[in-house]
Amino acid sequence: MKKLLFTFLFLMATFNTINAQQDKPKQVLRHVVMFGWKEGTNPADISKIVTAFGNLPAKIPLIKSFEWGTNNSPENLNNGLTHCFFLTFYSEADRDAYLIHPDHKAFGAILNPMPDKITVLDYWTSL
């Protein structure tokens, strides 16, 4: 009986591992957004934007992961960009739907006129 139970548990674990691997895409689309701010921009306004951007994954489930940070590179090659936001999507269709999503549009509306520079770069990466 123990051998039968062990075999059953082993098969279930193997099945769950296979399913988890099938659900995970082989590639993901990274969407990188970087901001630089106009001189004299109030830090509270920047914080408001960071918080609003950070709230988007809860509102738009197409965003599979989100992280952000501020530049700390000693190379001084950031060209005035200080804040980087890193979003992951499973497809270009998901990214495109995010771009026109009402919550993303509302986020874009709070940006003006604060950023001095905005750079966006999307790329595919293998997992």
Short mmCIF file of C-alpha atoms in Angstrom, two decimals:
data_model
loop_
_atom_site.label_atom_id
_atom_site.label_comp_id
_atom_site.label_asym_id
_atom_site.label_seq_id
_atom_site.Cartn_x
_atom_site.Cartn_y
_atom_site.Cartn_z
CA MET A 1 0.00 0.00 0.00
CA LYS A 2 2.87 2.40 0.83
CA LYS A 3 4.45 1.67 -2.53
CA LEU A 4 1.18 2.48 -4.32
CA LEU A 5 0.81 5.74 -2.38
CA PHE A 6 4.43 6.71 -3.10
CA THR A 7 3.95 6.00 -6.81
CA PHE A 8 0.76 8.08 -6.87
CA LEU A 9 2.45 11.03 -5.12
CA PHE A 10 5.45 10.81 -7.43
CA LEU A 11 3.23 10.86 -10.52
CA MET A 12 1.24 13.82 -9.20
CA ALA A 13 4.42 15.78 -8.48
CA THR A 14 5.73 15.00 -11.97
CA PHE A 15 2.41 16.02 -13.54
CA ASN A 16 2.39 19.32 -11.60
CA THR A 17 5.98 20.06 -12.65
CA ILE A 18 5.17 19.40 -16.30
CA ASN A 19 2.08 21.64 -16.12
CA ALA A 20 4.06 24.44 -14.46
CA GLN A 21 6.68 24.25 -17.22
CA GLN A 22 3.99 24.32 -19.92
CA ASP A 23 2.37 27.43 -18.41
CA LYS A 24 5.66 29.34 -18.36
CA PRO A 25 6.45 31.00 -21.69
CA LYS A 26 9.81 30.41 -23.36
CA GLN A 27 10.16 34.16 -23.99
CA VAL A 28 8.77 37.30 -22.40
CA LEU A 29 8.45 40.85 -23.65
CA ARG A 30 10.19 43.46 -21.48
CA HIS A 31 8.86 47.01 -21.52
CA VAL A 32 11.36 49.48 -20.08
CA VAL A 33 10.32 53.05 -19.28
CA MET A 34 12.79 55.67 -18.05
CA PHE A 35 12.04 59.18 -16.82
CA GLY A 36 14.13 62.28 -16.31
CA TRP A 37 12.56 65.26 -14.55
CA LYS A 38 12.43 68.95 -15.27
CA GLU A 39 14.70 70.93 -13.00
CA GLY A 40 12.87 71.92 -9.85
CA THR A 41 10.28 69.13 -10.03
CA ASN A 42 8.84 68.60 -6.57
CA PRO A 43 9.95 65.25 -5.08
CA ALA A 44 6.37 64.73 -3.83
CA ASP A 45 5.13 64.91 -7.43
CA ILE A 46 7.74 62.34 -8.50
CA SER A 47 6.65 60.09 -5.62
CA LYS A 48 3.03 60.43 -6.76
CA ILE A 49 4.01 59.25 -10.25
CA VAL A 50 6.08 56.35 -8.91
CA THR A 51 3.16 55.23 -6.74
CA ALA A 52 0.67 55.52 -9.62
CA PHE A 53 2.94 53.50 -11.92
CA GLY A 54 3.38 50.89 -9.18
CA ASN A 55 -0.39 50.55 -8.85
CA LEU A 56 -0.87 49.60 -12.51
CA PRO A 57 -0.11 45.85 -12.15
CA ALA A 58 -3.03 45.48 -9.71
CA LYS A 59 -5.30 47.21 -12.21
CA ILE A 60 -3.98 45.60 -15.41
CA PRO A 61 -3.44 41.83 -15.04
CA LEU A 62 -1.69 41.67 -18.42
CA ILE A 63 1.40 42.98 -16.60
CA LYS A 64 3.13 39.79 -15.47
CA SER A 65 5.83 41.48 -13.39
CA PHE A 66 6.84 45.00 -12.42
CA GLU A 67 9.85 46.56 -10.77
CA TRP A 68 11.38 49.98 -10.61
CA GLY A 69 14.39 51.80 -9.25
CA THR A 70 16.47 54.94 -9.47
CA ASN A 71 19.79 55.32 -11.23
CA ASN A 72 22.88 54.74 -9.14
CA SER A 73 25.41 54.08 -11.90
CA PRO A 74 28.82 55.71 -11.36
CA GLU A 75 29.34 55.93 -15.15
CA ASN A 76 27.28 59.12 -15.52
CA LEU A 77 25.81 57.91 -18.82
CA ASN A 78 22.12 58.16 -17.87
CA ASN A 79 21.59 61.36 -19.93
CA GLY A 80 19.37 62.87 -17.24
CA LEU A 81 17.19 59.76 -16.83
CA THR A 82 16.81 58.90 -13.15
CA HIS A 83 13.86 56.50 -12.77
CA CYS A 84 13.52 53.13 -14.53
CA PHE A 85 10.36 51.02 -14.65
CA PHE A 86 10.54 47.44 -15.89
CA LEU A 87 7.35 45.61 -16.95
CA THR A 88 6.98 42.09 -18.32
CA PHE A 89 4.35 40.87 -20.76
CA TYR A 90 3.78 37.44 -22.30
CA SER A 91 2.96 38.78 -25.77
CA GLU A 92 2.97 41.85 -27.94
CA ALA A 93 -0.83 41.70 -27.91
CA ASP A 94 -0.78 41.96 -24.10
CA ARG A 95 1.62 44.91 -24.27
CA ASP A 96 -0.49 46.61 -26.93
CA ALA A 97 -3.65 46.13 -24.85
CA TYR A 98 -1.82 47.61 -21.85
CA LEU A 99 -0.85 50.69 -23.87
CA ILE A 100 -4.49 51.53 -24.65
CA HIS A 101 -5.91 50.35 -21.31
CA PRO A 102 -7.93 53.11 -19.56
CA ASP A 103 -5.83 52.83 -16.38
CA HIS A 104 -2.61 53.26 -18.38
CA LYS A 105 -4.13 56.25 -20.17
CA ALA A 106 -5.12 57.75 -16.80
CA PHE A 107 -1.57 57.24 -15.57
CA GLY A 108 -0.22 59.01 -18.65
CA ALA A 109 -2.48 61.97 -17.93
CA ILE A 110 -0.86 62.60 -14.53
CA LEU A 111 2.62 62.74 -16.08
CA ASN A 112 2.22 66.07 -17.83
CA PRO A 113 4.08 68.36 -17.57
CA MET A 114 6.63 66.93 -15.11
CA PRO A 115 8.99 64.61 -17.03
CA ASP A 116 11.68 66.34 -19.02
CA LYS A 117 12.69 63.11 -20.76
CA ILE A 118 10.93 59.81 -21.35
CA THR A 119 12.57 56.83 -23.02
CA VAL A 120 10.75 53.57 -23.77
CA LEU A 121 12.41 50.39 -25.02
CA ASP A 122 10.78 47.01 -25.58
CA TYR A 123 12.61 43.77 -26.23
CA TRP A 124 12.09 40.02 -26.24
CA THR A 125 14.17 37.86 -23.94
CA SER A 126 14.46 34.11 -23.50
CA LEU A 127 13.83 32.60 -20.11
#
